[in-house]
């Protein structure tokens, strides 16, 4: 009996002879394929993401079917969809003595935050990009300033805005006071919380939308601007009718990235509210999931919420990646 | 695009067209909007907490010249360094290797999936790209299980703790380095692939005809041509990993291995109320490395985020 490894080694060392051998040339050695020869480069990273991303996602799905709660290790012998029933309809699950509320509140907040944040970011980014594109002086300085907040972490941004929103000393309230309004409690006000979070996130990420749109504007041939001018179109009309429709690709890619950013707003809320409890009116799925798992010890229920969040992200990203693939842009 | 400057008959102000004046006013106004929270933070961070009134958070401490602005003091910064010192050290231990590993592996993956072309590689590559958009919540519980119950990293580190500079809690940072490397790989691979697609095939083909091996092509041709992209990728990854809270919170959890973002969450709050000068100094100190990187390499950062 020959050890398969020895066979493999021999084939590896002899593969040149095998090729000149005539009969086996067309099939070649499997080790001679480009996919195999380049495997030392792409395979280790691929195994790493295979284990950490796809393995972990699969494991998470299985965990969401268990009753894993509190300390100890998960029991994989009895799998069911109870956690999803609880997530959608609420009730008292078998692993708890307490009633668990469904996810609708945080799901709704997630969608509201996602839509308002992305739409305002895109609109503001587009306006800024058009203004920066007017052959202005100090263009680099303006661009650098607008993108600056994006280099900060969510945690730092939250600390800055916690200060800005402060009732007594915050700049927002000082400004409101100057125009005769206020002072208003913002951070703990159930009616304003989510808007305050969205506003701070818009401050942080609208510069990103600007950069993407600016690249899109610069890619449009100058002749399109000139043609619209010759036709006597006004500036507003030119942008609305001729230029903005050509920014579809830029819009879609910025939108996808911003949407995913908003799904990740956990860090911001954790820092803003100093822990796992942003309160019901600012609770999003990302915070609910981490709170259930890491604060309440409801690991399996947290996993189920994570699966729902994952499906939401998938619903946004899959069409995007597919269209990129179709257009050969991957 | 085309400007209206100097067009005859247009409204003008000091020789500039009104249109340009409005344009620059908006641009400057937006600049103020983006800078004012940071400016306010800087001004507040150098006020003596005892003299802090909060009446003019945007003014530098000018007492006794301007009453109510507080007196100048570096006490908040001293407090921030004391409060975040350990976290800053841990963050550096985490961010340097994680940035280098994810960058290097990303470059290798992109090379194997782009420069050397073979059938089916696009399928593998799509799995890399999709990884960029995964909400990390979807992997957190398995990650915690993996590092705490499956991999005996802590047991490996217990005997190592006798070595100089090695502490038992460092195992959590090693876990965090590997995790960040894995989750940084998709974006690094995307950035490098975009770069490698633009390189001309001629050099690689010529080298292949000369019988150069795949690894020779990588080391001699691709790696030297990747240096500008490494700058972009390293800056992007440095910022991402330094700024992360979620992975640290779920893998380090608490204790000596806490990184700077974790320490920052709770700083400046006590029974007697919020110490805003300390909190602002701490926020700025935690943001300083990424701010400096951004100020000095802003164009490369912009390139990274726009890709």
Coordinates of C-alpha atoms in Angstrom, one line a residue:
Chain A
X1 CA 0.0 0.0 0.0
X2 CA 1.4 3.3 -1.0
X3 CA 0.6 6.3 1.2
X4 CA -1.6 8.7 -0.7
X5 CA 0.6 11.6 0.5
X6 CA 3.6 10.0 -1.1
X7 CA 1.6 9.6 -4.3
X8 CA 0.8 13.3 -4.2
X9 CA 4.3 14.3 -3.5
X10 CA 5.6 12.1 -6.4
X11 CA 3.1 13.6 -8.7
X12 CA 4.1 17.0 -7.5
X13 CA 7.7 16.4 -8.2
X14 CA 7.2 14.5 -11.4
X15 CA 4.5 16.6 -12.9
X16 CA 6.8 18.0 -15.6
X17 CA 7.6 14.5 -16.8
X18 CA 3.9 13.6 -16.7
X19 CA 3.2 16.5 -19.1
X20 CA 5.9 15.4 -21.6
X21 CA 4.6 11.9 -21.3
X22 CA 2.1 12.5 -24.2
X23 CA -1.0 10.6 -23.2
X24 CA -1.7 12.6 -20.0
X25 CA -0.9 16.0 -21.4
X26 CA -4.5 17.1 -22.1
X27 CA -5.7 16.2 -18.7
X28 CA -2.5 17.4 -17.1
X29 CA -1.7 17.1 -13.5
X30 CA -4.3 18.5 -11.2
X31 CA -1.5 20.3 -9.4
X32 CA -0.6 22.1 -12.6
X33 CA -3.8 24.1 -12.7
X34 CA -3.6 27.8 -12.1
X35 CA -6.2 27.5 -9.3
X36 CA -4.0 25.1 -7.5
X37 CA -0.7 26.9 -8.2
X38 CA -2.1 30.1 -6.8
X39 CA -3.8 28.3 -3.9
X40 CA -1.0 29.1 -1.4
X41 CA -2.1 32.7 -1.9
X42 CA -5.9 32.6 -1.9
X43 CA -6.6 29.5 0.1
X44 CA -5.4 30.5 3.6
X45 CA -7.3 33.8 3.6
X46 CA -10.3 31.9 2.1
X47 CA -10.2 29.3 4.9
X48 CA -10.0 32.1 7.5
X49 CA -13.1 33.9 6.2
X50 CA -14.7 30.5 5.6
X51 CA -14.3 29.6 9.2
X52 CA -14.9 33.0 10.8
X53 CA -17.6 34.5 8.6
X54 CA -19.5 31.6 6.9
X55 CA -18.8 29.0 9.6
X56 CA -19.8 31.4 12.3
X57 CA -23.0 32.4 10.4
X58 CA -24.0 28.7 10.1
X59 CA -23.2 28.1 13.7
X60 CA -25.2 31.1 14.7
X61 CA -28.2 29.8 12.7
X62 CA -28.0 26.5 14.6
X63 CA -27.6 28.3 17.9
X64 CA -30.8 30.2 17.2
X65 CA -32.7 26.9 17.2
X66 CA -31.4 25.9 20.6
X67 CA -32.6 27.0 24.1
X68 CA -29.1 28.3 25.0
X69 CA -29.5 30.6 28.0
X70 CA -27.4 31.8 30.9
X71 CA -24.1 30.1 31.8
X72 CA -23.0 26.8 30.5
X73 CA -22.8 25.4 27.0
X74 CA -25.5 25.1 24.4
X75 CA -27.5 21.9 24.0
X76 CA -27.8 20.9 20.4
X77 CA -30.0 17.9 20.9
X78 CA -33.4 19.6 20.7
X79 CA -33.7 22.2 17.9
X80 CA -36.9 24.1 17.2
X81 CA -38.1 27.5 15.9
X82 CA -39.4 28.7 19.3
X83 CA -37.1 31.7 19.3
X84 CA -38.5 32.9 16.0
X85 CA -42.0 32.5 17.2
X86 CA -41.1 34.6 20.3
X87 CA -39.3 37.1 18.1
X88 CA -42.4 37.7 16.0
X89 CA -45.2 37.2 18.5
X90 CA -43.7 37.6 21.9
X91 CA -44.7 35.4 24.9
X92 CA -43.0 33.3 27.5
X93 CA -40.4 31.0 26.0
X94 CA -39.6 27.6 27.6
X95 CA -36.1 28.8 28.5
X96 CA -37.4 31.7 30.6
X97 CA -39.9 32.5 33.3
X98 CA -40.3 36.1 32.0
X99 CA -42.4 37.3 29.1
X100 CA -40.2 38.3 26.2
X101 CA -41.4 41.1 23.9
X102 CA -41.3 40.7 20.2
X103 CA -38.8 42.5 18.0
X104 CA -41.3 44.8 16.1
X105 CA -40.4 47.9 18.0
X106 CA -36.7 47.6 17.4
X107 CA -37.2 46.4 13.9
X108 CA -39.4 49.5 13.2
X109 CA -36.7 51.8 14.7
X110 CA -34.1 50.0 12.6
X111 CA -36.0 50.7 9.4
X112 CA -36.8 54.3 10.4
X113 CA -33.1 55.0 11.2
X114 CA -31.9 53.2 8.1
X115 CA -34.1 55.1 5.7
X116 CA -33.9 58.6 7.3
X117 CA -30.2 58.3 7.8
X118 CA -29.4 57.0 4.3
X119 CA -31.8 59.4 2.4
X120 CA -30.6 62.5 4.2
X121 CA -26.9 61.5 3.9
X122 CA -27.4 60.9 0.1
X123 CA -29.2 64.2 -0.4
X124 CA -26.7 66.2 1.6
X125 CA -23.8 64.4 0.0
X126 CA -25.1 65.1 -3.5
X127 CA -25.6 68.8 -2.8
X128 CA -22.2 69.1 -1.3
X129 CA -20.6 67.2 -4.2
X130 CA -22.3 69.6 -6.7
X131 CA -21.1 72.6 -4.8
X132 CA -17.6 71.3 -4.4
X133 CA -17.6 70.6 -8.2
X134 CA -18.0 74.2 -9.1
X135 CA -14.3 74.8 -9.7
X136 CA -14.0 76.3 -6.3
X137 CA -10.8 77.4 -4.5
X138 CA -9.4 75.3 -1.6
X139 CA -11.4 72.3 -2.9
X140 CA -9.0 69.9 -1.0
X141 CA -9.5 71.8 2.2
X142 CA -13.3 71.7 2.0
X143 CA -13.2 68.0 1.1
X144 CA -10.9 67.2 3.9
X145 CA -13.1 69.0 6.4
X146 CA -16.3 67.4 5.2
X147 CA -14.9 63.9 5.4
X148 CA -13.1 64.5 8.7
X149 CA -15.9 63.1 11.0
X150 CA -15.7 59.8 9.2
X151 CA -12.2 59.1 10.6
X152 CA -13.7 59.2 14.1
X153 CA -15.1 56.2 15.9
X154 CA -18.8 55.8 16.7
X155 CA -17.8 56.0 20.4
X156 CA -16.1 59.3 20.0
X157 CA -18.9 60.8 17.8
X158 CA -21.4 59.8 20.5
X159 CA -19.4 61.6 23.2
X160 CA -19.2 64.7 21.1
X161 CA -22.9 64.8 20.4
X162 CA -23.8 63.9 23.9
X163 CA -22.1 67.1 24.8
X164 CA -23.7 69.0 21.9
X165 CA -27.2 67.9 22.9
X166 CA -26.7 68.6 26.6
X167 CA -29.6 70.5 28.1
X168 CA -27.6 73.1 30.0
X169 CA -24.3 73.4 28.2
X170 CA -24.8 71.9 24.8
X171 CA -24.3 74.0 21.7
X172 CA -27.5 72.8 20.2
X173 CA -29.5 74.1 23.1
X174 CA -27.5 77.3 23.3
X175 CA -28.4 77.9 19.6
X176 CA -32.0 77.0 20.2
X177 CA -32.0 79.4 23.2
X178 CA -30.6 82.2 20.9
X179 CA -33.6 81.8 18.6
X180 CA -36.0 81.7 21.5
X181 CA -36.6 78.0 21.8
X182 CA -35.7 75.6 24.5
X183 CA -33.9 74.4 26.3
X184 CA -35.0 71.0 25.3
X185 CA -34.0 67.6 26.7
X186 CA -32.8 65.7 23.6
X187 CA -30.8 62.6 24.4
X188 CA -33.4 61.1 26.9
X189 CA -36.5 62.5 25.1
X190 CA -38.4 59.6 23.7
X191 CA -39.8 61.8 20.9
X192 CA -36.4 63.1 19.8
X193 CA -34.0 60.3 20.6
X194 CA -34.0 58.5 17.3
X195 CA -33.8 61.8 15.3
X196 CA -30.9 62.9 17.5
X197 CA -29.1 59.6 16.7
X198 CA -29.8 59.9 13.0
X199 CA -28.6 63.6 13.0
X200 CA -25.3 62.7 14.6
X201 CA -24.8 59.8 12.2
X202 CA -25.6 62.1 9.3
X203 CA -22.9 64.5 10.6
X204 CA -20.5 61.6 10.6
X205 CA -21.2 60.0 7.2
X206 CA -22.6 62.6 4.8
X207 CA -19.0 63.4 3.8
X208 CA -18.7 59.8 2.6
X209 CA -21.7 60.3 0.3
X210 CA -20.1 63.5 -1.0
X211 CA -16.9 61.7 -1.9
X212 CA -18.8 59.0 -3.8
X213 CA -20.9 61.5 -5.7
X214 CA -17.9 63.7 -6.5
X215 CA -16.2 60.7 -8.1
X216 CA -19.4 60.1 -10.0
X217 CA -19.7 63.7 -11.2
X218 CA -16.0 63.7 -12.3
X219 CA -16.7 60.6 -14.4
X220 CA -19.4 62.4 -16.4
X221 CA -17.9 63.8 -19.7
X222 CA -17.7 67.6 -19.8
X223 CA -19.5 67.5 -23.1
X224 CA -22.7 66.5 -21.3
X225 CA -22.5 69.7 -19.2
X226 CA -21.7 71.8 -22.3
X227 CA -24.5 70.3 -24.4
X228 CA -27.1 71.1 -21.7
X229 CA -25.7 74.6 -21.6
X230 CA -26.0 75.1 -25.3
X231 CA -29.6 73.9 -25.1
X232 CA -30.1 76.8 -22.7
X233 CA -31.0 74.7 -19.7
X234 CA -30.8 76.5 -16.4
X235 CA -28.3 75.1 -13.9
X236 CA -30.9 73.4 -11.7
X237 CA -32.6 71.9 -14.7
X238 CA -29.3 70.7 -16.1
X239 CA -28.4 68.9 -12.9
X240 CA -32.0 67.5 -12.5
X241 CA -32.5 66.3 -16.0
X242 CA -29.0 65.5 -17.3
X243 CA -26.5 65.0 -14.5
X244 CA -28.3 63.4 -11.6
X245 CA -29.8 60.5 -13.7
X246 CA -26.2 59.6 -14.6
X247 CA -25.3 59.2 -10.9
X248 CA -27.4 56.1 -10.5
X249 CA -24.5 53.8 -10.0
X250 CA -22.9 56.2 -7.4
X251 CA -26.3 56.4 -5.6
X252 CA -26.7 52.7 -5.4
X253 CA -23.3 51.9 -4.1
X254 CA -23.4 54.8 -1.6
X255 CA -26.8 53.7 -0.5
X256 CA -25.8 50.1 0.1
X257 CA -22.8 51.1 2.2
X258 CA -24.7 53.7 4.2
X259 CA -27.5 51.2 4.9
X260 CA -25.0 48.7 6.2
X261 CA -23.4 51.4 8.3
X262 CA -26.8 52.2 9.9
X263 CA -27.2 48.5 10.7
X264 CA -23.9 48.8 12.6
X265 CA -25.0 51.8 14.7
X266 CA -24.7 49.6 17.8
X267 CA -21.4 51.2 18.9
X268 CA -22.9 54.7 18.7
X269 CA -25.9 53.8 20.8
X270 CA -23.8 51.9 23.3
X271 CA -21.6 54.9 23.8
X272 CA -24.4 57.5 23.8
X273 CA -26.5 55.7 26.4
X274 CA -23.5 54.3 28.4
X275 CA -24.5 50.7 28.0
X276 CA -27.0 48.2 26.7
X277 CA -30.2 50.2 27.4
X278 CA -30.9 53.0 24.9
X279 CA -34.6 52.8 25.8
X280 CA -37.5 51.6 23.7
X281 CA -37.7 54.6 21.4
X282 CA -34.0 54.3 20.2
X283 CA -33.7 50.6 20.4
X284 CA -32.6 49.0 17.1
X285 CA -32.2 45.4 16.2
X286 CA -28.4 45.7 16.6
X287 CA -28.7 46.8 20.2
X288 CA -31.5 44.5 21.0
X289 CA -29.5 41.5 19.8
X290 CA -26.4 42.4 21.9
X291 CA -28.5 43.2 24.9
X292 CA -30.4 39.9 24.8
X293 CA -27.2 37.9 24.5
X294 CA -24.6 39.7 26.5
X295 CA -26.7 41.5 29.1
X296 CA -29.6 39.2 29.7
X297 CA -27.8 35.9 28.8
X298 CA -30.5 34.9 26.3
X299 CA -27.9 33.7 23.9
X300 CA -30.1 31.6 21.6
X301 CA -32.7 34.4 21.4
X302 CA -30.0 36.9 20.6
X303 CA -28.8 34.5 17.8
X304 CA -32.3 34.4 16.4
X305 CA -32.5 38.2 16.3
X306 CA -29.0 38.2 14.6
X307 CA -30.4 35.8 11.9
X308 CA -33.2 38.3 11.2
X309 CA -30.7 41.2 11.0
X310 CA -28.6 39.1 8.7
X311 CA -31.5 38.3 6.4
X312 CA -32.3 42.1 6.2
X313 CA -28.7 42.8 5.2
X314 CA -28.8 40.0 2.7
X315 CA -31.9 41.3 1.1
X316 CA -30.2 44.6 0.5
X317 CA -26.8 43.3 -0.5
X318 CA -27.6 40.3 -2.7
X319 CA -29.3 42.3 -5.5
X320 CA -26.4 44.8 -5.4
X321 CA -23.7 42.1 -5.6
X322 CA -25.7 40.3 -8.3
X323 CA -26.0 43.5 -10.5
X324 CA -22.3 44.2 -10.0
X325 CA -21.5 40.7 -11.1
X326 CA -23.8 41.0 -14.2
X327 CA -22.1 44.2 -15.2
X328 CA -18.7 42.6 -14.7
X329 CA -17.6 45.1 -12.1
X330 CA -16.5 42.6 -9.4
Chain B
X1 CA -18.2 72.9 -13.9
X2 CA -18.7 76.1 -15.9
X3 CA -18.8 79.2 -13.7
X4 CA -20.6 82.5 -14.0
X5 CA -17.7 84.5 -12.7
X6 CA -17.5 88.0 -14.3
X7 CA -20.4 87.6 -16.6
X8 CA -21.6 91.0 -17.7
X9 CA -24.7 92.3 -16.0
X10 CA -24.7 89.9 -13.2
X11 CA -25.1 91.1 -9.6
X12 CA -21.7 91.5 -8.0
X13 CA -20.3 92.2 -4.6
X14 CA -16.8 93.5 -4.2
X15 CA -16.1 92.3 -7.7
X16 CA -17.3 88.8 -7.1
X17 CA -20.5 87.5 -8.6
X18 CA -23.3 87.1 -6.0
X19 CA -23.5 83.5 -7.0
X20 CA -20.0 82.8 -6.0
X21 CA -20.5 84.6 -2.7
X22 CA -23.5 82.4 -1.9
X23 CA -21.6 79.3 -2.9
X24 CA -18.6 80.0 -0.7
X25 CA -20.9 81.0 2.2
X26 CA -22.7 77.6 2.0
X27 CA -19.4 75.8 1.7
X28 CA -17.9 77.6 4.7
X29 CA -21.1 77.2 6.7
X30 CA -21.0 73.4 6.1
X31 CA -17.4 73.4 7.1
X32 CA -18.4 75.0 10.4
X33 CA -21.1 72.4 10.8
X34 CA -18.6 69.5 10.5
X35 CA -16.0 71.1 12.7
X36 CA -17.9 72.7 15.5
X37 CA -18.5 69.5 17.6
X38 CA -14.7 68.9 17.4
X39 CA -13.8 72.5 18.1
X40 CA -16.2 72.6 21.1
X41 CA -14.6 69.4 22.3
X42 CA -11.1 70.8 22.1
X43 CA -12.0 74.1 23.8
X44 CA -13.8 72.3 26.7
X45 CA -10.9 69.8 27.1
X46 CA -8.5 72.5 28.2
X47 CA -10.8 74.0 30.9
X48 CA -10.1 73.5 34.5
X49 CA -13.0 71.2 35.6
X50 CA -13.4 73.3 38.8
X51 CA -13.9 76.5 36.9
X52 CA -16.1 74.9 34.2
X53 CA -19.5 76.6 33.8
X54 CA -20.6 75.4 30.4
X55 CA -21.8 78.9 29.4
X56 CA -19.5 79.2 26.4
X57 CA -18.4 75.7 25.4
X58 CA -17.1 76.9 22.1
X59 CA -14.8 79.5 23.5
X60 CA -11.3 78.8 24.8
X61 CA -10.8 79.3 28.6
X62 CA -10.0 83.0 28.9
X63 CA -10.7 83.8 32.5
X64 CA -10.1 86.3 34.0
X65 CA -10.3 88.1 30.7
X66 CA -13.8 86.7 29.7
X67 CA -15.8 85.7 32.7
X68 CA -17.6 82.4 32.6
X69 CA -15.2 80.7 30.2
X70 CA -13.1 79.0 32.9
X71 CA -9.4 78.9 33.4
X72 CA -6.8 77.1 31.3
X73 CA -5.7 73.7 32.6
X74 CA -4.2 70.5 31.2
X75 CA -5.8 68.6 34.1
X76 CA -8.5 67.0 31.9
X77 CA -5.8 65.7 29.5
X78 CA -3.8 64.3 32.4
X79 CA -6.9 62.6 33.7
X80 CA -7.6 61.2 30.2
X81 CA -4.1 59.8 29.9
X82 CA -4.4 58.2 33.4
X83 CA -7.9 56.8 32.6
X84 CA -7.2 55.6 29.1
X85 CA -3.5 54.6 29.4
X86 CA -4.0 50.9 29.7
X87 CA -6.6 50.9 26.9
X88 CA -4.3 52.8 24.6
X89 CA -1.5 50.3 25.1
X90 CA -3.9 47.4 24.5
X91 CA -5.3 49.1 21.4
X92 CA -1.8 49.5 20.0
X93 CA -1.0 45.8 20.7
X94 CA -4.2 44.9 18.9
X95 CA -4.2 47.3 15.9
X96 CA -0.6 47.0 14.6
X97 CA -0.5 43.2 14.0
X98 CA -4.2 43.1 12.9
X99 CA -3.7 45.8 10.3
X100 CA -0.5 44.2 8.9
X101 CA -2.0 40.7 8.8
X102 CA -5.3 41.7 7.2
X103 CA -3.4 43.8 4.6
X104 CA -0.9 41.1 3.7
X105 CA -3.4 38.3 3.5
X106 CA -5.8 40.6 1.6
X107 CA -3.1 41.3 -1.0
X108 CA -2.3 37.6 -1.3
X109 CA -5.9 36.6 -1.7
X110 CA -6.4 39.3 -4.4
X111 CA -3.3 38.2 -6.2
X112 CA -4.4 34.5 -6.2
X113 CA -7.9 35.6 -7.3
X114 CA -7.0 38.3 -9.9
X115 CA -3.5 38.3 -11.3
X116 CA -3.4 34.5 -11.7
X117 CA -6.7 33.9 -13.5
X118 CA -8.6 30.7 -13.5
X119 CA -12.1 29.4 -13.9
X120 CA -14.4 29.7 -10.9
X121 CA -12.4 32.3 -9.1
X122 CA -15.2 34.8 -9.3
X123 CA -17.3 32.5 -7.2
X124 CA -14.7 32.5 -4.4
X125 CA -14.3 36.2 -4.8
X126 CA -18.0 36.8 -4.3
X127 CA -17.8 35.1 -1.0
X128 CA -15.0 37.5 0.0
X129 CA -17.0 40.6 -1.1
X130 CA -20.2 39.5 0.6
X131 CA -18.2 39.3 3.8
X132 CA -17.9 43.1 3.7
X133 CA -21.6 43.6 4.3
X134 CA -22.2 41.0 7.1
X135 CA -23.7 42.7 10.1
X136 CA -21.4 41.5 12.8
X137 CA -24.2 40.7 15.2
X138 CA -24.8 37.6 13.0
X139 CA -21.5 36.1 14.2
X140 CA -21.1 37.4 17.8
X141 CA -22.5 34.5 19.9
X142 CA -20.5 31.9 17.9
X143 CA -17.4 34.0 18.2
X144 CA -17.7 34.3 22.0
X145 CA -18.3 30.5 22.2
X146 CA -15.3 29.9 19.9
X147 CA -12.8 31.9 21.9
X148 CA -14.1 31.0 25.3
X149 CA -15.1 27.4 25.0
X150 CA -13.5 25.9 21.9
X151 CA -10.0 27.3 21.5
X152 CA -7.9 26.8 24.6
X153 CA -6.0 30.1 24.0
X154 CA -6.2 31.1 27.7
X155 CA -4.5 27.8 28.7
X156 CA -1.8 28.4 26.1
X157 CA -1.1 31.9 27.6
X158 CA -1.1 30.9 31.3
X159 CA 2.5 29.4 31.2
X160 CA 3.7 32.2 28.8
X161 CA 2.8 34.8 31.4
X162 CA 6.2 34.3 33.1
X163 CA 7.9 35.7 30.1
X164 CA 8.7 39.5 30.1
X165 CA 6.0 41.7 28.6
X166 CA 3.5 38.8 28.3
X167 CA 0.5 38.8 30.5
X168 CA -2.1 36.1 30.8
X169 CA -4.9 38.5 29.6
X170 CA -3.0 39.0 26.4
X171 CA -4.8 35.9 25.1
X172 CA -7.9 38.0 24.6
X173 CA -5.9 40.5 22.5
X174 CA -4.6 37.6 20.4
X175 CA -8.1 36.4 19.9
X176 CA -9.1 39.9 18.9
X177 CA -6.2 40.2 16.4
X178 CA -7.2 37.0 14.7
X179 CA -10.9 38.1 14.6
X180 CA -10.1 41.5 13.2
X181 CA -7.7 40.0 10.6
X182 CA -10.5 37.6 9.4
X183 CA -13.2 40.3 9.2
X184 CA -10.9 42.9 7.6
X185 CA -9.9 40.5 4.8
X186 CA -12.9 41.0 2.6
X187 CA -12.5 44.8 2.3
X188 CA -8.7 44.4 1.9
X189 CA -9.1 41.9 -0.8
X190 CA -11.6 44.2 -2.6
X191 CA -9.2 47.1 -2.5
X192 CA -6.2 45.1 -3.7
X193 CA -8.2 43.4 -6.4
X194 CA -9.4 46.8 -7.8
X195 CA -5.7 47.7 -8.0
X196 CA -4.5 44.5 -9.5
X197 CA -7.1 44.6 -12.2
X198 CA -5.7 47.8 -13.4
X199 CA -2.1 46.5 -13.7
X200 CA -1.2 45.4 -17.2
X201 CA -1.0 41.7 -17.9
X202 CA 2.1 42.0 -20.0
X203 CA 4.7 41.8 -17.2
X204 CA 3.0 38.8 -15.6
X205 CA 2.7 37.0 -18.9
X206 CA 6.3 37.6 -19.8
X207 CA 7.4 36.4 -16.4
X208 CA 5.3 33.2 -16.8
X209 CA 6.9 32.6 -20.2
X210 CA 10.2 32.9 -18.5
X211 CA 9.1 30.1 -16.2
X212 CA 8.8 32.2 -13.1
X213 CA 6.8 30.5 -10.4
X214 CA 3.6 32.0 -8.9
X215 CA 5.4 33.1 -5.8
X216 CA 8.2 34.7 -7.7
X217 CA 5.6 36.7 -9.7
X218 CA 4.1 37.8 -6.5
X219 CA 7.3 38.8 -4.7
X220 CA 9.1 40.3 -7.7
X221 CA 6.4 42.0 -9.7
X222 CA 3.1 42.4 -7.8
X223 CA 4.3 43.2 -4.3
X224 CA 6.5 46.2 -5.4
X225 CA 3.6 47.5 -7.4
X226 CA 1.3 47.2 -4.4
X227 CA 3.0 49.6 -2.2
X228 CA 0.7 52.6 -2.8
X229 CA -2.3 50.3 -2.3
X230 CA -0.8 49.0 1.0
X231 CA -0.7 52.6 2.2
X232 CA -4.4 52.9 1.5
X233 CA -5.3 49.6 3.0
X234 CA -3.2 50.0 6.1
X235 CA -4.7 53.4 6.8
X236 CA -8.3 52.1 6.3
X237 CA -7.7 49.1 8.4
X238 CA -6.0 51.0 11.1
X239 CA -8.9 53.4 11.4
X240 CA -11.5 50.6 11.4
X241 CA -9.8 48.4 14.0
X242 CA -8.8 51.3 16.3
X243 CA -12.4 52.6 16.2
X244 CA -14.1 49.2 16.8
X245 CA -16.1 48.6 19.9
X246 CA -18.4 45.7 19.2
X247 CA -15.8 42.9 18.8
X248 CA -13.8 44.2 21.8
X249 CA -17.0 44.3 23.9
X250 CA -17.9 40.7 23.0
X251 CA -14.5 39.1 23.0
X252 CA -12.5 41.0 25.6
X253 CA -15.7 41.7 27.5
X254 CA -14.0 43.4 30.5
X255 CA -10.8 43.3 32.6
X256 CA -7.2 44.2 31.9
X257 CA -7.4 43.6 28.1
X258 CA -10.0 46.3 27.5
X259 CA -9.2 48.5 24.5
X260 CA -9.5 52.3 24.4
X261 CA -13.0 52.4 22.9
X262 CA -14.3 50.3 25.8
X263 CA -12.6 52.5 28.4
X264 CA -13.9 55.7 26.7
X265 CA -17.6 54.6 27.1
X266 CA -17.6 55.0 30.9
X267 CA -15.2 57.8 31.4
X268 CA -16.1 61.2 32.9
X269 CA -19.3 60.1 34.7
X270 CA -19.5 59.9 38.5
X271 CA -21.9 60.3 41.3
X272 CA -21.3 64.1 41.3
X273 CA -22.3 64.5 37.6
X274 CA -20.6 64.6 34.3
X275 CA -17.0 65.9 34.1
X276 CA -17.3 67.4 30.6
X277 CA -13.7 68.6 30.3
X278 CA -12.4 65.2 31.2
X279 CA -14.8 63.4 28.9
X280 CA -13.9 65.7 25.9
X281 CA -10.2 65.3 26.6
X282 CA -10.6 61.5 26.7
X283 CA -12.7 61.5 23.5
X284 CA -10.0 63.5 21.7
X285 CA -7.2 61.4 23.1
X286 CA -8.9 58.2 21.9
X287 CA -9.5 59.8 18.5
X288 CA -6.0 61.3 18.2
X289 CA -4.3 58.5 16.3
X290 CA -7.0 58.2 13.7
X291 CA -7.3 62.0 13.4
X292 CA -3.5 62.4 12.9
X293 CA -3.5 59.6 10.3
X294 CA -6.4 61.3 8.6
X295 CA -4.9 64.8 8.6
X296 CA -1.5 63.5 7.2
X297 CA -2.9 60.9 4.8
X298 CA -6.4 62.2 4.1
X299 CA -6.2 61.6 0.4
X300 CA -5.4 57.9 0.9
X301 CA -8.2 57.6 3.4
X302 CA -10.6 59.1 0.9
X303 CA -9.4 56.6 -1.7
X304 CA -10.0 53.8 0.7
X305 CA -13.6 54.8 1.6
X306 CA -14.5 55.6 -1.9
X307 CA -13.6 52.2 -3.3

